[in-house]
PDB file of C-alpha atoms in Angstrom:
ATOM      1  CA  UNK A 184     105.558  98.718 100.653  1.00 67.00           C
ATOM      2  CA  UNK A 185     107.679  98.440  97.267  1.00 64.00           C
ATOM      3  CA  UNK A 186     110.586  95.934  96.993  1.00 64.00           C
ATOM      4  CA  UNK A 187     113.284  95.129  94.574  1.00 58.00           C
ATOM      5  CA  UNK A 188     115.712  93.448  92.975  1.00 59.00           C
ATOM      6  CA  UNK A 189     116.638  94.654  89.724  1.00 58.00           C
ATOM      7  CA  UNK A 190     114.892  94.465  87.458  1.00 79.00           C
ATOM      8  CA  UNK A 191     111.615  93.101  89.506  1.00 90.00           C
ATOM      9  CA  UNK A 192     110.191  95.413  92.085  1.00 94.00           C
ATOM     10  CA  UNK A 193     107.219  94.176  93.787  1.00 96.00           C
ATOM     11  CA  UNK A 194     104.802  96.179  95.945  1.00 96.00           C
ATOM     12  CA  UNK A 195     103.355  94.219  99.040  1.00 96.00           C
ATOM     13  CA  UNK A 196      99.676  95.018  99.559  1.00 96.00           C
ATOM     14  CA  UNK A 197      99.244  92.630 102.671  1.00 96.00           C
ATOM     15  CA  UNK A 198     101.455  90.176 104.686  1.00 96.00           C
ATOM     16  CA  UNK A 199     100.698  87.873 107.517  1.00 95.00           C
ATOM     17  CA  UNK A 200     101.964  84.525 109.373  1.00 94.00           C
ATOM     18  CA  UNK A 201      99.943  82.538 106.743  1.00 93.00           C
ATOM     19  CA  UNK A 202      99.918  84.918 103.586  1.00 95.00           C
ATOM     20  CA  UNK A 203     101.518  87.272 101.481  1.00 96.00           C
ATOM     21  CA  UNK A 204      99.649  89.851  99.013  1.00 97.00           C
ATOM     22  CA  UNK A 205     101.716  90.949  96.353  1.00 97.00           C
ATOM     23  CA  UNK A 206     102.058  92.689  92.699  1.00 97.00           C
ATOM     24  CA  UNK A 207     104.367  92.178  89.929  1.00 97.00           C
ATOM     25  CA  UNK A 208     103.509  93.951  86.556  1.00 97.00           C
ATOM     26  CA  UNK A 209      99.988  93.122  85.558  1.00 97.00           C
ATOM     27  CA  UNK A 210      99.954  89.924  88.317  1.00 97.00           C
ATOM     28  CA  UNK A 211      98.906  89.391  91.849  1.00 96.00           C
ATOM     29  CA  UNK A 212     100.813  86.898  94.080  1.00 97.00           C
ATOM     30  CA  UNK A 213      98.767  85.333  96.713  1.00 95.00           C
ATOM     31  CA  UNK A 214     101.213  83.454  98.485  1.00 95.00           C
ATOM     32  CA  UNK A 215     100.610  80.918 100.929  1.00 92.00           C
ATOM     33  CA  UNK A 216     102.777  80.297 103.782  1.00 92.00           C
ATOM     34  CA  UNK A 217     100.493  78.177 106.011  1.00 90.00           C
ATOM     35  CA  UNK A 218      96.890  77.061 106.132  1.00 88.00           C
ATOM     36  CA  UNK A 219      93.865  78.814 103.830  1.00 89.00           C
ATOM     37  CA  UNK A 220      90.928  80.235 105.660  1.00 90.00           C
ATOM     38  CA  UNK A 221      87.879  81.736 104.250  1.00 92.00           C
ATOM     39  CA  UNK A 222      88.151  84.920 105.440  1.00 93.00           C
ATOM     40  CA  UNK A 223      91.881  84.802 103.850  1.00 93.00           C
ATOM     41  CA  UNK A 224      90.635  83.778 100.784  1.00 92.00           C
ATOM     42  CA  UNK A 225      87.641  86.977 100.726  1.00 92.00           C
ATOM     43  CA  UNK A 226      90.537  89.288 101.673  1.00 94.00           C
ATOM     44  CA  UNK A 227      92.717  88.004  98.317  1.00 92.00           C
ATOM     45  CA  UNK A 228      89.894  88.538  96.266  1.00 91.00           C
ATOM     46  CA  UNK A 229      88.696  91.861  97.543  1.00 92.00           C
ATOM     47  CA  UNK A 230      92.757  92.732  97.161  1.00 94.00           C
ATOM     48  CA  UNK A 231      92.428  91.432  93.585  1.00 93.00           C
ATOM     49  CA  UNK A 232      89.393  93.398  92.647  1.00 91.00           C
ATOM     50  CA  UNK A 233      90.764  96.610  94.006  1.00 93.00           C
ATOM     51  CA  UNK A 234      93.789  96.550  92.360  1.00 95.00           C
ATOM     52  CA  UNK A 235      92.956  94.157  88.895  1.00 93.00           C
ATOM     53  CA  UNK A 236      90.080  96.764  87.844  1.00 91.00           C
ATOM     54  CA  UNK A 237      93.076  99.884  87.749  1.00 94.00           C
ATOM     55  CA  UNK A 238      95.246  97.963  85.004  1.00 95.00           C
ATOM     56  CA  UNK A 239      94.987  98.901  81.906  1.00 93.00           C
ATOM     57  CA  UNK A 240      94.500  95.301  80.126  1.00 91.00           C
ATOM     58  CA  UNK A 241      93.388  93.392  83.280  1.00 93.00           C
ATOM     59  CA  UNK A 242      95.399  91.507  85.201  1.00 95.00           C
ATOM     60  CA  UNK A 243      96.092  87.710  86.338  1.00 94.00           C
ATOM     61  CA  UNK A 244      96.023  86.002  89.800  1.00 93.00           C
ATOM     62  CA  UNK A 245      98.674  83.366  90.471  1.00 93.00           C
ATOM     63  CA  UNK A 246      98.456  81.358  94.170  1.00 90.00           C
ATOM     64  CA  UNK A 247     101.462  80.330  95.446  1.00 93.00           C
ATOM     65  CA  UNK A 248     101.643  77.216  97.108  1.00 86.00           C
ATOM     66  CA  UNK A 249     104.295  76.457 100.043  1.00 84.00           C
ATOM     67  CA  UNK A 250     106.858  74.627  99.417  1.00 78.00           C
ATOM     68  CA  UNK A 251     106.467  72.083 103.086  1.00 75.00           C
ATOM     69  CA  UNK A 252     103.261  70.189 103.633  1.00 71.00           C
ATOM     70  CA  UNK A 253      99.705  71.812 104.533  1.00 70.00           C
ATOM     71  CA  UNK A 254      96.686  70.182 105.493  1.00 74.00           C
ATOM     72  CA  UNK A 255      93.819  70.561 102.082  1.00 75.00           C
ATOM     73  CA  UNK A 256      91.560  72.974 102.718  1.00 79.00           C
ATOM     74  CA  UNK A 257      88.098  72.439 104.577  1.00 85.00           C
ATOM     75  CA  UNK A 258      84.974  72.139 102.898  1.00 87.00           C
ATOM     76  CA  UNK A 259      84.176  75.935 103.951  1.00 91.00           C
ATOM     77  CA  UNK A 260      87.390  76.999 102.430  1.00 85.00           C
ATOM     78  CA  UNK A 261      86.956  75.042  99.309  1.00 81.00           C
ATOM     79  CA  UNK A 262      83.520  76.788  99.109  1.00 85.00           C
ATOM     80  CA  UNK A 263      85.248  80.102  99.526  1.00 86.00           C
ATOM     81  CA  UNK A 264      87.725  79.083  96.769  1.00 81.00           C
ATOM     82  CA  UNK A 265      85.626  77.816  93.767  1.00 79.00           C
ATOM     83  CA  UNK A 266      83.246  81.382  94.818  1.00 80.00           C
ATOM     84  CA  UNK A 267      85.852  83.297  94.129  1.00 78.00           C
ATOM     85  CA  UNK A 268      86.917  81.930  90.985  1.00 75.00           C
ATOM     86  CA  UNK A 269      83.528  81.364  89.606  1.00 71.00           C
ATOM     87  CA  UNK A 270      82.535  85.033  89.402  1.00 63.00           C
ATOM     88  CA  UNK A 271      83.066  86.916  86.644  1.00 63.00           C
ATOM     89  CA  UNK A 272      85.268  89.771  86.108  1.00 76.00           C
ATOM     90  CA  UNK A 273      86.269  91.729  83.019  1.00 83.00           C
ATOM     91  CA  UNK A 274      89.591  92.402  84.188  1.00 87.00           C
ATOM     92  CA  UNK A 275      90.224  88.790  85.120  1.00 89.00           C
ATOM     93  CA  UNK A 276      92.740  87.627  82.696  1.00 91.00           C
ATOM     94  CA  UNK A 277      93.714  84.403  83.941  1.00 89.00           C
ATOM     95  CA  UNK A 278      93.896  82.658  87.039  1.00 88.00           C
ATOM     96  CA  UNK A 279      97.186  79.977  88.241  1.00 90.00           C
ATOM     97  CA  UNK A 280      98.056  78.005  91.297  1.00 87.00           C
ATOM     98  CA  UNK A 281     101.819  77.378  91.446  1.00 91.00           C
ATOM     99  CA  UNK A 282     103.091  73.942  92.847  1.00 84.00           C
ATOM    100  CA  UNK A 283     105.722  73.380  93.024  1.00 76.00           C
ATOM    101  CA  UNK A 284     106.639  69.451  94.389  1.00 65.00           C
ATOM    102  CA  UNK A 285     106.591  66.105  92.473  1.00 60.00           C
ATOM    103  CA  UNK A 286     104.859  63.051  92.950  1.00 60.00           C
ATOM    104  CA  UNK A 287     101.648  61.479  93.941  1.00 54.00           C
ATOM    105  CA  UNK A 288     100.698  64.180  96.602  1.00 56.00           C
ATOM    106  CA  UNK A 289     101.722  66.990  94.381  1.00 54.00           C
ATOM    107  CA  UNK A 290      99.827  65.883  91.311  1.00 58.00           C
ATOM    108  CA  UNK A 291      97.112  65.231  93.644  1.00 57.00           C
ATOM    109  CA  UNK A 292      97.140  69.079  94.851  1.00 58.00           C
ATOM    110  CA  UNK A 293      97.549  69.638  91.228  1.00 54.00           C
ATOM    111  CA  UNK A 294      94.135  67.887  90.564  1.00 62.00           C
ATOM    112  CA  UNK A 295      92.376  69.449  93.417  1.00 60.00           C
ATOM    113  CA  UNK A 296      93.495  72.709  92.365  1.00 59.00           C
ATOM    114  CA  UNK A 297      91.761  72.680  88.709  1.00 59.00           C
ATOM    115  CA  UNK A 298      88.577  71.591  90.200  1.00 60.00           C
ATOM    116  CA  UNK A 299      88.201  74.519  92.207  1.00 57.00           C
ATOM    117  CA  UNK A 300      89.493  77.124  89.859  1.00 53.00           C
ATOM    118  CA  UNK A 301      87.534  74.901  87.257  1.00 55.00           C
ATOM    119  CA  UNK A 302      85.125  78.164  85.527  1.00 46.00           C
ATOM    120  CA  UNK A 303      83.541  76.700  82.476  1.00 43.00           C
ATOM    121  CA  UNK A 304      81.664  78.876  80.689  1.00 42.00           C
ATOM    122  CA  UNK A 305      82.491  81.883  83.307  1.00 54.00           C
ATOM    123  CA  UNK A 306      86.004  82.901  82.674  1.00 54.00           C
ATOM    124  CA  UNK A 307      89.245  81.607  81.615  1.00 56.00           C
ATOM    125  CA  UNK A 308      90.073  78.131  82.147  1.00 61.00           C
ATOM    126  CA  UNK A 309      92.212  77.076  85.090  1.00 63.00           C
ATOM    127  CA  UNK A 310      95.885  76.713  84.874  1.00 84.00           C
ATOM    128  CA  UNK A 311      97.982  74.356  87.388  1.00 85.00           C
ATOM    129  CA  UNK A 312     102.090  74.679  86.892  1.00 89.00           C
ATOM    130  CA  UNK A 313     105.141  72.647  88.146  1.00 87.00           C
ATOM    131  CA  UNK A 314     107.601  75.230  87.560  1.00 90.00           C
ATOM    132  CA  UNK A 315     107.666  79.043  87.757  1.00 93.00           C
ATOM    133  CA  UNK A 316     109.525  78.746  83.972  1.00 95.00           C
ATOM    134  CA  UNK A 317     106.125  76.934  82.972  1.00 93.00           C
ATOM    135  CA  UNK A 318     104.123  79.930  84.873  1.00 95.00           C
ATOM    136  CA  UNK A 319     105.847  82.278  83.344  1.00 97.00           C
ATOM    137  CA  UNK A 320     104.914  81.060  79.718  1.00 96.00           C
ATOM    138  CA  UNK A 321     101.631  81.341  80.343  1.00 96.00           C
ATOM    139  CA  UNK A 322     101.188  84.775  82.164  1.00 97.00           C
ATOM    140  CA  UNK A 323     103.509  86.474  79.068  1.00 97.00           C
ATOM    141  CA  UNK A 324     101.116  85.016  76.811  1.00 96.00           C
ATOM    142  CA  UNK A 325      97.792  85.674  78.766  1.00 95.00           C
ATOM    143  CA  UNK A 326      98.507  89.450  79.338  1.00 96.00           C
ATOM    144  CA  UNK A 327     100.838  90.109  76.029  1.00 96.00           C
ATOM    145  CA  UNK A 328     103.944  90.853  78.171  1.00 97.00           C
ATOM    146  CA  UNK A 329     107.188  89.729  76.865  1.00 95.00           C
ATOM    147  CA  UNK A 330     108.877  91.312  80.263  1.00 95.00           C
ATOM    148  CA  UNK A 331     106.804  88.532  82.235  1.00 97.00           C
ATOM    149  CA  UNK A 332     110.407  85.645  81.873  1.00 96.00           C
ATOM    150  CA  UNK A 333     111.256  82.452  83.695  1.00 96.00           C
ATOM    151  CA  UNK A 334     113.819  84.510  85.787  1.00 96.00           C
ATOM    152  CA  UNK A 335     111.631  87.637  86.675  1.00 97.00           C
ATOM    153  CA  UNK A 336     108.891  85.890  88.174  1.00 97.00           C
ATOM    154  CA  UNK A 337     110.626  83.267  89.817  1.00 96.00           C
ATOM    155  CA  UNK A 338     112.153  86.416  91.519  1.00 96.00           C
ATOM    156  CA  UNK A 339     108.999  88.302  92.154  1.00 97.00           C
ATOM    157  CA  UNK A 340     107.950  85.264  93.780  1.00 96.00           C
ATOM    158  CA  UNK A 341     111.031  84.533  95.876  1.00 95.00           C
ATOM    159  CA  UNK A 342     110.781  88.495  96.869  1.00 95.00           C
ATOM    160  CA  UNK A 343     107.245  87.791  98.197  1.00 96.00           C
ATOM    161  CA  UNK A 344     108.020  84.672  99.931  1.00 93.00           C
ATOM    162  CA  UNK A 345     110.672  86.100 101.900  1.00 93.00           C
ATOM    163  CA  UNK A 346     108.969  89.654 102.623  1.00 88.00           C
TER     164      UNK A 346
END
């Protein structure tokens, strides 16, 4: 399913009570709406795969964080996380986590966040953002699209939070 709003039209791939699946340009939006589950996580990749090895360039993954408070992960999901962005992939540009809250909690999640995406010698580093304007600066400059603005993918991401 393809939405819009000019100029950003994002396609949907999946959408659930507690995630939503979706493309903008060369970038997949997995965006959580409640509580991460292993087999949520293995469905985001196997999305990502699918779809990251047709673009021309490769492609980046940005998580979504909500917005209201979620339990952290358990230790199987964490597993399931820092698999998934351990392995390698040629068409793995870059990988973000988008959260967006302040404070003590938020730079906590923050913290958390680089550890698991943390990929060393494996793949690109891991990239943690306040702001979708901060987000946005990095994914224009990871896949050399100027298009990718503060205002565009703050709207692909509103788009696929309320889909």
């Amino acid at each position: 399913m393809v939405t819009s709003s000019a100029p950003v039209m994002v396609e949907l791939l999946e959408r659930t009570d507690v995630y939503v699946i979706a493309t903008w340009r060369r970038l997949m939006l997995l965006v959580w709406r409640g509580q991460a589950s292993v087999a949520y996580i293995e469905r985001s990749r196997a999305h990502f795969q699918a779809w990251a090895e047709r673009q021309p360039g490769g492609a980046a993954f940005l998580i979504v964080l909500p917005r209201h408070h979620i339990d952290p992960p358990d230790e199987a999901t964490r597993a399931a996380m820092q698999r998934v962005s351990s392995a390698p992939a040629d068409y793995l540009k870059g990988m973000a986590t988008l959260v967006e809250a302040e404070g003590f909690i938020a730079a906590s999640v923050r913290a958390i966040m680089m550890r698991l995406q943390s990929r060393g010698a494996q793949g690109p580093a891991p990239n943690v953002f306040r702001t979708p304007a901060e987000l946005a600066a990095w994914a224009a400059a990871v896949l050399q699209d100027r298009e990718v603005t503060p205002e565009r993918l703050a709207e692909a991401i509103r788009m696929a939070r309320e889909a």
